[in-house]
């Protein structure tokens, strides 16, 4: 198995098309055509993680956080980032990062937090815009059904819990082929009128390459007329954060103790208690201050996240409790998620969970 094959498997879970624009995801170090001897899964790629990969004969590190984020202008070993990259290159170790591509997945980081907390009826907290595309094309009526089926097979036409979704109109298309053309319908040099079906079908942004390839492969015309647009509709399956419900309501202090225990947090920084029961919990792994307004709007009783600044705690405004449990603490179970996923997808292959400690924050 090559690095690129493992990457294909990972991108079935978290397509890079859904990563945030500011992020740096994908293969950061190494050759995609290298044969894989073993995979080490980690939250962060540090020097001790590379050492662990060397010891265990793993030449591919799958890391949640990207070791290269803001770009590198030199490789002199002056910073920990440069030293990690140099060590990985010297030892022929590839590094692949998923980060916000997995954050935005409904089975990713935040789903894992919900699972650990036992939350039910979960849904995306901030659905992402711009991830749903629409294809419009024109095809002879008798061949429209076959083309639809091929587009469905390529990943188009799925909306929420429904598949094979499309819309059609009937009309008359016209064209005149020149001497260089080889028309499937009509005669060179003459205007031809064809009974056609106008086909509308949506597809996820991450599937565009496959869908367009299927369109060109199975459309009968020599020149395929088609239009692509990006919809503003929010994608209920892609986005930041999640919200769910506890099995039974809890007292505020009881719920905070429960969260602390389940998430293995050393401490919790939180806003003012509200003397009301806790049922709905919003979560967002990593730095989630930007989602406070969304958590309030969702009706959450507690919002679990990390890296909240002093004045941002005021934004609770007596409507919910903001609970900062730590950046590492919110994301620590992500590597378990990835190991479980890869083990199921690539059985009988060396997939290792990193045992290296990478949390940079210590507590007294």
mmCIF file of C-alpha atoms in Angstrom:
data_model
loop_
_atom_site.group_PDB
_atom_site.id
_atom_site.type_symbol
_atom_site.label_atom_id
_atom_site.label_comp_id
_atom_site.label_asym_id
_atom_site.label_seq_id
_atom_site.Cartn_x
_atom_site.Cartn_y
_atom_site.Cartn_z
ATOM 1 C CA UNK A 1 0.000 0.000 0.000
ATOM 2 C CA UNK A 2 1.269 3.465 -0.910
ATOM 3 C CA UNK A 3 0.905 6.756 0.952
ATOM 4 C CA UNK A 4 -1.575 8.018 -1.648
ATOM 5 C CA UNK A 5 -3.852 5.023 -1.019
ATOM 6 C CA UNK A 6 -3.991 5.758 2.702
ATOM 7 C CA UNK A 7 -4.698 9.394 1.842
ATOM 8 C CA UNK A 8 -7.604 8.356 -0.405
ATOM 9 C CA UNK A 9 -9.059 6.373 2.502
ATOM 10 C CA UNK A 10 -8.668 9.322 4.889
ATOM 11 C CA UNK A 11 -10.285 11.716 2.427
ATOM 12 C CA UNK A 12 -13.321 9.461 2.164
ATOM 13 C CA UNK A 13 -13.878 10.380 5.804
ATOM 14 C CA UNK A 14 -12.785 14.020 5.648
ATOM 15 C CA UNK A 15 -12.480 15.504 2.125
ATOM 16 C CA UNK A 16 -9.981 18.353 2.071
ATOM 17 C CA UNK A 17 -12.505 20.441 0.128
ATOM 18 C CA UNK A 18 -14.295 21.038 3.452
ATOM 19 C CA UNK A 19 -11.250 22.413 5.284
ATOM 20 C CA UNK A 20 -11.296 26.106 6.180
ATOM 21 C CA UNK A 21 -9.530 28.487 3.775
ATOM 22 C CA UNK A 22 -6.936 29.517 6.368
ATOM 23 C CA UNK A 23 -5.876 25.941 7.047
ATOM 24 C CA UNK A 24 -2.948 23.877 5.753
ATOM 25 C CA UNK A 25 -4.127 20.316 5.260
ATOM 26 C CA UNK A 26 -3.114 17.316 3.212
ATOM 27 C CA UNK A 27 0.296 15.762 2.595
ATOM 28 C CA UNK A 28 2.768 18.213 4.154
ATOM 29 C CA UNK A 29 5.964 16.158 4.000
ATOM 30 C CA UNK A 30 6.921 13.178 1.851
ATOM 31 C CA UNK A 31 6.192 11.414 -1.424
ATOM 32 C CA UNK A 32 2.657 10.144 -2.078
ATOM 33 C CA UNK A 33 4.077 7.204 -4.058
ATOM 34 C CA UNK A 34 6.128 5.835 -1.153
ATOM 35 C CA UNK A 35 5.230 2.335 0.028
ATOM 36 C CA UNK A 36 3.870 2.461 3.583
ATOM 37 C CA UNK A 37 5.524 0.309 6.243
ATOM 38 C CA UNK A 38 3.240 1.499 9.038
ATOM 39 C CA UNK A 39 0.979 4.377 10.079
ATOM 40 C CA UNK A 40 1.298 6.328 13.332
ATOM 41 C CA UNK A 41 -1.730 8.425 14.314
ATOM 42 C CA UNK A 42 -1.212 11.471 16.517
ATOM 43 C CA UNK A 43 -2.810 14.754 17.535
ATOM 44 C CA UNK A 44 0.395 16.745 16.980
ATOM 45 C CA UNK A 45 3.593 15.967 15.101
ATOM 46 C CA UNK A 46 6.491 16.789 17.428
ATOM 47 C CA UNK A 47 10.075 15.540 17.597
ATOM 48 C CA UNK A 48 9.163 12.779 20.055
ATOM 49 C CA UNK A 49 6.365 11.637 17.732
ATOM 50 C CA UNK A 50 8.801 11.319 14.818
ATOM 51 C CA UNK A 51 11.121 9.331 17.116
ATOM 52 C CA UNK A 52 8.199 7.073 17.989
ATOM 53 C CA UNK A 53 7.477 6.552 14.285
ATOM 54 C CA UNK A 54 11.112 5.622 13.654
ATOM 55 C CA UNK A 55 11.140 3.157 16.562
ATOM 56 C CA UNK A 56 7.972 1.448 15.345
ATOM 57 C CA UNK A 57 8.907 1.413 11.631
ATOM 58 C CA UNK A 58 6.065 3.760 10.696
ATOM 59 C CA UNK A 59 6.914 5.911 7.693
ATOM 60 C CA UNK A 60 3.562 7.745 7.575
ATOM 61 C CA UNK A 61 2.360 10.007 10.372
ATOM 62 C CA UNK A 62 -1.320 10.947 10.262
ATOM 63 C CA UNK A 63 -1.610 14.068 12.386
ATOM 64 C CA UNK A 64 -4.690 16.069 13.278
ATOM 65 C CA UNK A 65 -2.831 19.385 13.630
ATOM 66 C CA UNK A 66 -0.564 20.485 10.750
ATOM 67 C CA UNK A 67 3.082 20.869 11.770
ATOM 68 C CA UNK A 68 3.494 23.384 8.932
ATOM 69 C CA UNK A 69 0.841 26.050 9.298
ATOM 70 C CA UNK A 70 2.087 29.543 8.490
ATOM 71 C CA UNK A 71 4.619 28.476 5.870
ATOM 72 C CA UNK A 72 8.384 27.910 5.993
ATOM 73 C CA UNK A 73 10.982 30.209 4.441
ATOM 74 C CA UNK A 74 14.010 28.190 5.530
ATOM 75 C CA UNK A 75 14.984 24.840 7.051
ATOM 76 C CA UNK A 76 17.849 25.513 9.427
ATOM 77 C CA UNK A 77 16.599 23.734 12.542
ATOM 78 C CA UNK A 78 16.125 27.040 14.371
ATOM 79 C CA UNK A 79 12.538 26.259 15.430
ATOM 80 C CA UNK A 80 10.763 23.119 16.620
ATOM 81 C CA UNK A 81 8.765 23.091 13.378
ATOM 82 C CA UNK A 82 11.909 23.137 11.244
ATOM 83 C CA UNK A 83 13.523 20.426 13.374
ATOM 84 C CA UNK A 84 10.490 18.161 13.044
ATOM 85 C CA UNK A 85 10.347 18.593 9.275
ATOM 86 C CA UNK A 86 14.095 18.005 8.887
ATOM 87 C CA UNK A 87 13.959 14.844 11.022
ATOM 88 C CA UNK A 88 10.973 13.523 9.060
ATOM 89 C CA UNK A 89 12.686 14.152 5.714
ATOM 90 C CA UNK A 90 15.970 12.577 6.853
ATOM 91 C CA UNK A 91 14.114 9.437 7.903
ATOM 92 C CA UNK A 92 11.800 9.264 4.862
ATOM 93 C CA UNK A 93 8.692 9.807 6.973
ATOM 94 C CA UNK A 94 5.610 11.348 5.368
ATOM 95 C CA UNK A 95 3.303 13.624 7.364
ATOM 96 C CA UNK A 96 -0.375 14.077 6.521
ATOM 97 C CA UNK A 97 -2.699 16.500 8.338
ATOM 98 C CA UNK A 98 -6.514 16.642 8.424
ATOM 99 C CA UNK A 99 -7.352 19.452 10.896
ATOM 100 C CA UNK A 100 -10.436 21.483 9.909
ATOM 101 C CA UNK A 101 -11.416 18.986 7.197
ATOM 102 C CA UNK A 102 -12.137 16.626 10.104
ATOM 103 C CA UNK A 103 -13.514 19.442 12.287
ATOM 104 C CA UNK A 104 -16.177 20.088 9.656
ATOM 105 C CA UNK A 105 -17.188 16.446 9.290
ATOM 106 C CA UNK A 106 -20.328 15.197 11.031
ATOM 107 C CA UNK A 107 -18.429 12.052 12.059
ATOM 108 C CA UNK A 108 -15.304 13.939 13.100
ATOM 109 C CA UNK A 109 -13.882 15.777 16.089
ATOM 110 C CA UNK A 110 -17.116 17.094 17.541
ATOM 111 C CA UNK A 111 -19.033 13.886 16.945
ATOM 112 C CA UNK A 112 -16.372 12.130 19.006
ATOM 113 C CA UNK A 113 -16.864 14.608 21.876
ATOM 114 C CA UNK A 114 -20.619 13.981 21.722
ATOM 115 C CA UNK A 115 -19.979 10.243 21.809
ATOM 116 C CA UNK A 116 -17.722 10.533 24.879
ATOM 117 C CA UNK A 117 -20.367 12.623 26.651
ATOM 118 C CA UNK A 118 -23.195 10.309 25.607
ATOM 119 C CA UNK A 119 -25.162 13.045 23.839
ATOM 120 C CA UNK A 120 -28.236 12.136 21.812
ATOM 121 C CA UNK A 121 -30.068 13.796 18.883
ATOM 122 C CA UNK A 122 -26.870 15.445 17.671
ATOM 123 C CA UNK A 123 -26.661 17.869 14.752
ATOM 124 C CA UNK A 124 -24.185 20.362 13.290
ATOM 125 C CA UNK A 125 -23.958 23.618 15.251
ATOM 126 C CA UNK A 126 -22.794 25.886 12.390
ATOM 127 C CA UNK A 127 -23.686 24.295 9.018
ATOM 128 C CA UNK A 128 -21.245 25.285 6.289
ATOM 129 C CA UNK A 129 -22.256 27.333 3.241
ATOM 130 C CA UNK A 130 -20.855 26.971 -0.256
ATOM 131 C CA UNK A 131 -20.421 23.193 -0.142
ATOM 132 C CA UNK A 132 -23.462 22.249 -2.245
ATOM 133 C CA UNK A 133 -23.163 22.554 -6.027
ATOM 134 C CA UNK A 134 -25.807 22.291 -8.731
ATOM 135 C CA UNK A 135 -25.293 20.871 -12.196
ATOM 136 C CA UNK A 136 -27.657 21.713 -15.062
ATOM 137 C CA UNK A 137 -27.256 19.893 -18.371
ATOM 138 C CA UNK A 138 -29.286 19.131 -21.518
ATOM 139 C CA UNK A 139 -29.613 15.608 -22.888
ATOM 140 C CA UNK A 140 -31.806 13.832 -25.484
ATOM 141 C CA UNK A 141 -34.949 12.665 -23.696
ATOM 142 C CA UNK A 142 -34.517 8.966 -24.384
ATOM 143 C CA UNK A 143 -31.042 9.014 -22.829
ATOM 144 C CA UNK A 144 -31.771 11.209 -19.795
ATOM 145 C CA UNK A 145 -32.591 8.341 -17.424
ATOM 146 C CA UNK A 146 -29.296 6.559 -18.120
ATOM 147 C CA UNK A 147 -27.274 9.743 -17.627
ATOM 148 C CA UNK A 148 -29.051 10.417 -14.322
ATOM 149 C CA UNK A 149 -28.189 6.944 -13.081
ATOM 150 C CA UNK A 150 -24.509 7.402 -13.942
ATOM 151 C CA UNK A 151 -24.428 10.782 -12.147
ATOM 152 C CA UNK A 152 -26.091 9.230 -9.089
ATOM 153 C CA UNK A 153 -23.443 6.502 -9.077
ATOM 154 C CA UNK A 154 -20.741 9.218 -9.154
ATOM 155 C CA UNK A 155 -22.105 10.817 -5.973
ATOM 156 C CA UNK A 156 -24.663 13.340 -7.201
ATOM 157 C CA UNK A 157 -28.270 13.664 -6.108
ATOM 158 C CA UNK A 158 -27.994 13.006 -2.371
ATOM 159 C CA UNK A 159 -29.768 15.426 -0.012
ATOM 160 C CA UNK A 160 -29.813 14.595 3.702
ATOM 161 C CA UNK A 161 -31.533 11.225 4.120
ATOM 162 C CA UNK A 162 -32.525 11.042 0.436
ATOM 163 C CA UNK A 163 -30.650 9.831 -2.632
ATOM 164 C CA UNK A 164 -31.287 9.806 -6.415
ATOM 165 C CA UNK A 165 -32.698 13.359 -6.230
ATOM 166 C CA UNK A 166 -33.086 15.405 -9.422
ATOM 167 C CA UNK A 167 -35.435 17.718 -11.314
ATOM 168 C CA UNK A 168 -36.185 17.697 -15.031
ATOM 169 C CA UNK A 169 -37.816 19.954 -17.619
ATOM 170 C CA UNK A 170 -38.745 19.094 -21.190
ATOM 171 C CA UNK A 171 -37.831 21.391 -24.068
ATOM 172 C CA UNK A 172 -36.416 21.683 -27.579
ATOM 173 C CA UNK A 173 -32.685 22.192 -28.102
ATOM 174 C CA UNK A 174 -31.237 23.521 -31.344
ATOM 175 C CA UNK A 175 -27.747 23.607 -32.880
ATOM 176 C CA UNK A 176 -25.895 23.539 -36.216
ATOM 177 C CA UNK A 177 -22.742 21.436 -36.547
ATOM 178 C CA UNK A 178 -19.828 22.769 -38.615
ATOM 179 C CA UNK A 179 -17.615 20.699 -40.913
ATOM 180 C CA UNK A 180 -15.228 19.721 -38.097
ATOM 181 C CA UNK A 181 -18.048 18.341 -35.927
ATOM 182 C CA UNK A 182 -19.193 14.736 -35.616
ATOM 183 C CA UNK A 183 -22.785 15.201 -34.405
ATOM 184 C CA UNK A 184 -24.546 12.313 -32.673
ATOM 185 C CA UNK A 185 -27.870 13.832 -33.731
ATOM 186 C CA UNK A 186 -28.494 15.894 -36.847
ATOM 187 C CA UNK A 187 -26.527 16.640 -40.029
ATOM 188 C CA UNK A 188 -23.440 18.825 -40.572
ATOM 189 C CA UNK A 189 -24.366 22.263 -41.866
ATOM 190 C CA UNK A 190 -28.044 22.068 -40.975
ATOM 191 C CA UNK A 191 -29.895 23.445 -37.957
ATOM 192 C CA UNK A 192 -31.102 20.532 -35.866
ATOM 193 C CA UNK A 193 -33.902 20.562 -33.316
ATOM 194 C CA UNK A 194 -33.851 17.872 -30.640
ATOM 195 C CA UNK A 195 -36.358 16.970 -27.938
ATOM 196 C CA UNK A 196 -34.254 17.297 -24.805
ATOM 197 C CA UNK A 197 -34.491 16.985 -21.056
ATOM 198 C CA UNK A 198 -33.047 19.754 -18.919
ATOM 199 C CA UNK A 199 -31.581 17.963 -15.899
ATOM 200 C CA UNK A 200 -30.954 19.665 -12.534
ATOM 201 C CA UNK A 201 -28.954 17.727 -9.961
ATOM 202 C CA UNK A 202 -27.034 18.742 -6.838
ATOM 203 C CA UNK A 203 -23.801 17.244 -5.524
ATOM 204 C CA UNK A 204 -21.314 17.890 -2.690
ATOM 205 C CA UNK A 205 -18.348 20.098 -3.555
ATOM 206 C CA UNK A 206 -15.918 17.311 -2.661
ATOM 207 C CA UNK A 207 -17.428 15.075 -5.377
ATOM 208 C CA UNK A 208 -17.126 17.557 -8.255
ATOM 209 C CA UNK A 209 -14.280 15.806 -10.067
ATOM 210 C CA UNK A 210 -16.117 12.466 -10.120
ATOM 211 C CA UNK A 211 -19.462 13.979 -11.090
ATOM 212 C CA UNK A 212 -18.080 16.019 -14.008
ATOM 213 C CA UNK A 213 -16.039 13.026 -15.184
ATOM 214 C CA UNK A 214 -19.231 10.930 -15.209
ATOM 215 C CA UNK A 215 -21.068 13.674 -17.106
ATOM 216 C CA UNK A 216 -18.500 13.742 -19.914
ATOM 217 C CA UNK A 217 -18.130 9.965 -20.035
ATOM 218 C CA UNK A 218 -21.822 9.156 -20.285
ATOM 219 C CA UNK A 219 -23.351 12.182 -22.030
ATOM 220 C CA UNK A 220 -24.122 11.254 -25.660
ATOM 221 C CA UNK A 221 -23.262 14.617 -27.249
ATOM 222 C CA UNK A 222 -19.849 15.481 -28.708
ATOM 223 C CA UNK A 223 -20.067 18.918 -27.061
ATOM 224 C CA UNK A 224 -21.676 18.787 -23.619
ATOM 225 C CA UNK A 225 -23.665 21.872 -22.646
ATOM 226 C CA UNK A 226 -23.730 22.269 -18.880
ATOM 227 C CA UNK A 227 -23.819 24.862 -16.106
ATOM 228 C CA UNK A 228 -22.426 24.678 -12.544
ATOM 229 C CA UNK A 229 -23.484 26.961 -9.702
ATOM 230 C CA UNK A 230 -22.654 27.099 -5.993
ATOM 231 C CA UNK A 231 -25.701 27.149 -3.728
ATOM 232 C CA UNK A 232 -25.977 29.297 -0.632
ATOM 233 C CA UNK A 233 -27.958 26.577 1.144
ATOM 234 C CA UNK A 234 -26.381 25.510 4.421
ATOM 235 C CA UNK A 235 -25.101 21.945 4.386
ATOM 236 C CA UNK A 236 -26.610 20.154 7.389
ATOM 237 C CA UNK A 237 -23.954 17.428 7.182
ATOM 238 C CA UNK A 238 -20.879 19.670 7.048
ATOM 239 C CA UNK A 239 -19.863 22.378 9.497
ATOM 240 C CA UNK A 240 -18.276 23.429 12.767
ATOM 241 C CA UNK A 241 -19.376 22.197 16.182
ATOM 242 C CA UNK A 242 -22.294 20.022 17.230
ATOM 243 C CA UNK A 243 -25.173 20.185 19.659
ATOM 244 C CA UNK A 244 -26.894 17.317 21.409
ATOM 245 C CA UNK A 245 -28.826 16.336 24.513
ATOM 246 C CA UNK A 246 -28.006 14.472 27.690
ATOM 247 C CA UNK A 247 -30.072 11.376 28.420
ATOM 248 C CA UNK A 248 -31.422 13.128 31.515
ATOM 249 C CA UNK A 249 -31.106 16.743 32.741
ATOM 250 C CA UNK A 250 -28.364 17.419 35.283
ATOM 251 C CA UNK A 251 -27.669 20.030 37.891
ATOM 252 C CA UNK A 252 -25.107 22.588 36.652
ATOM 253 C CA UNK A 253 -22.297 21.573 39.006
ATOM 254 C CA UNK A 254 -23.089 17.914 38.439
ATOM 255 C CA UNK A 255 -22.889 18.428 34.675
ATOM 256 C CA UNK A 256 -19.552 20.251 34.924
ATOM 257 C CA UNK A 257 -18.112 17.458 37.069
ATOM 258 C CA UNK A 258 -19.454 14.947 34.537
ATOM 259 C CA UNK A 259 -17.827 16.829 31.652
ATOM 260 C CA UNK A 260 -14.538 17.108 33.555
ATOM 261 C CA UNK A 261 -14.465 13.375 34.250
ATOM 262 C CA UNK A 262 -15.535 12.187 30.807
ATOM 263 C CA UNK A 263 -13.215 14.568 28.960
ATOM 264 C CA UNK A 264 -10.295 13.885 31.333
ATOM 265 C CA UNK A 265 -9.882 17.598 31.958
ATOM 266 C CA UNK A 266 -7.603 18.830 34.739
ATOM 267 C CA UNK A 267 -9.824 21.840 35.295
ATOM 268 C CA UNK A 268 -12.699 23.793 33.748
ATOM 269 C CA UNK A 269 -12.825 27.569 33.361
ATOM 270 C CA UNK A 270 -16.460 28.582 33.096
ATOM 271 C CA UNK A 271 -18.791 31.567 33.069
ATOM 272 C CA UNK A 272 -21.402 32.332 35.732
ATOM 273 C CA UNK A 273 -23.731 29.514 36.785
ATOM 274 C CA UNK A 274 -27.405 30.145 36.022
ATOM 275 C CA UNK A 275 -29.188 27.948 38.580
ATOM 276 C CA UNK A 276 -31.018 25.999 35.898
ATOM 277 C CA UNK A 277 -30.843 22.347 34.759
ATOM 278 C CA UNK A 278 -28.539 21.292 31.933
ATOM 279 C CA UNK A 279 -29.990 19.261 29.062
ATOM 280 C CA UNK A 280 -28.645 20.619 25.759
ATOM 281 C CA UNK A 281 -24.882 20.800 25.274
ATOM 282 C CA UNK A 282 -23.035 22.441 22.377
ATOM 283 C CA UNK A 283 -19.444 21.424 21.669
ATOM 284 C CA UNK A 284 -16.653 22.697 19.457
ATOM 285 C CA UNK A 285 -13.201 21.154 19.665
ATOM 286 C CA UNK A 286 -10.259 23.539 19.758
ATOM 287 C CA UNK A 287 -10.581 27.321 19.710
ATOM 288 C CA UNK A 288 -14.317 27.951 19.603
ATOM 289 C CA UNK A 289 -14.993 31.481 20.810
ATOM 290 C CA UNK A 290 -16.349 32.373 17.360
ATOM 291 C CA UNK A 291 -19.240 29.950 17.956
ATOM 292 C CA UNK A 292 -20.557 31.455 21.208
ATOM 293 C CA UNK A 293 -23.383 33.280 19.416
ATOM 294 C CA UNK A 294 -24.363 30.115 17.548
ATOM 295 C CA UNK A 295 -24.368 28.122 20.794
ATOM 296 C CA UNK A 296 -26.687 30.688 22.397
ATOM 297 C CA UNK A 297 -28.974 30.720 19.361
ATOM 298 C CA UNK A 298 -29.190 26.920 19.446
ATOM 299 C CA UNK A 299 -30.627 26.969 22.957
ATOM 300 C CA UNK A 300 -27.656 25.176 24.499
ATOM 301 C CA UNK A 301 -27.378 25.182 28.290
ATOM 302 C CA UNK A 302 -23.596 24.675 28.184
ATOM 303 C CA UNK A 303 -21.070 25.364 25.434
ATOM 304 C CA UNK A 304 -17.894 23.263 25.696
ATOM 305 C CA UNK A 305 -14.849 24.559 23.861
ATOM 306 C CA UNK A 306 -11.352 25.981 24.487
ATOM 307 C CA UNK A 307 -9.109 29.053 24.345
ATOM 308 C CA UNK A 308 -11.745 31.474 25.645
ATOM 309 C CA UNK A 309 -10.330 34.898 26.516
ATOM 310 C CA UNK A 310 -11.280 36.924 29.582
ATOM 311 C CA UNK A 311 -13.811 39.243 27.946
ATOM 312 C CA UNK A 312 -15.319 36.465 25.859
ATOM 313 C CA UNK A 313 -16.783 34.866 28.982
ATOM 314 C CA UNK A 314 -19.049 37.941 29.235
ATOM 315 C CA UNK A 315 -20.622 36.884 25.932
ATOM 316 C CA UNK A 316 -22.517 34.151 27.773
ATOM 317 C CA UNK A 317 -24.858 37.022 28.794
ATOM 318 C CA UNK A 318 -26.717 34.835 31.254
ATOM 319 C CA UNK A 319 -28.087 32.633 28.474
ATOM 320 C CA UNK A 320 -25.749 29.664 28.831
ATOM 321 C CA UNK A 321 -22.579 28.508 30.567
ATOM 322 C CA UNK A 322 -19.347 28.728 28.605
ATOM 323 C CA UNK A 323 -17.032 25.894 29.674
ATOM 324 C CA UNK A 324 -13.384 26.067 28.586
ATOM 325 C CA UNK A 325 -11.910 22.642 29.247
ATOM 326 C CA UNK A 326 -8.646 23.108 27.316
ATOM 327 C CA UNK A 327 -7.614 22.840 23.668
ATOM 328 C CA UNK A 328 -5.884 19.482 23.958
ATOM 329 C CA UNK A 329 -8.672 18.118 26.124
ATOM 330 C CA UNK A 330 -11.359 18.839 23.517
ATOM 331 C CA UNK A 331 -9.400 17.151 20.731
ATOM 332 C CA UNK A 332 -7.515 14.350 22.496
ATOM 333 C CA UNK A 333 -9.915 11.588 21.414
ATOM 334 C CA UNK A 334 -9.581 12.490 17.736
ATOM 335 C CA UNK A 335 -6.606 10.184 17.273
ATOM 336 C CA UNK A 336 -8.662 7.300 18.675
ATOM 337 C CA UNK A 337 -11.356 8.085 16.119
ATOM 338 C CA UNK A 338 -8.790 7.963 13.300
ATOM 339 C CA UNK A 339 -7.186 4.731 14.496
ATOM 340 C CA UNK A 340 -10.597 3.047 14.698
ATOM 341 C CA UNK A 341 -11.512 4.307 11.233
ATOM 342 C CA UNK A 342 -8.251 3.248 9.563
ATOM 343 C CA UNK A 343 -8.236 -0.127 11.296
ATOM 344 C CA UNK A 344 -11.701 -0.880 9.901
ATOM 345 C CA UNK A 345 -10.865 0.423 6.437
ATOM 346 C CA UNK A 346 -7.390 -1.130 6.214
ATOM 347 C CA UNK A 347 -7.488 -4.352 8.247
ATOM 348 C CA UNK A 348 -4.330 -6.412 8.725
ATOM 349 C CA UNK A 349 -2.164 -3.326 8.390
ATOM 350 C CA UNK A 350 0.048 -1.638 10.987
ATOM 351 C CA UNK A 351 -2.018 1.265 12.368
ATOM 352 C CA UNK A 352 -0.609 2.554 15.664
ATOM 353 C CA UNK A 353 -2.022 5.019 18.187
ATOM 354 C CA UNK A 354 0.755 7.376 19.267
ATOM 355 C CA UNK A 355 1.676 7.137 22.929
ATOM 356 C CA UNK A 356 3.735 10.344 22.866
ATOM 357 C CA UNK A 357 2.581 13.222 25.080
ATOM 358 C CA UNK A 358 1.967 16.334 23.018
ATOM 359 C CA UNK A 359 -0.085 18.620 25.273
ATOM 360 C CA UNK A 360 2.076 21.768 25.737
ATOM 361 C CA UNK A 361 0.018 22.975 28.718
ATOM 362 C CA UNK A 362 0.715 21.709 32.244
ATOM 363 C CA UNK A 363 -1.367 22.231 35.398
ATOM 364 C CA UNK A 364 -0.453 22.539 39.061
#
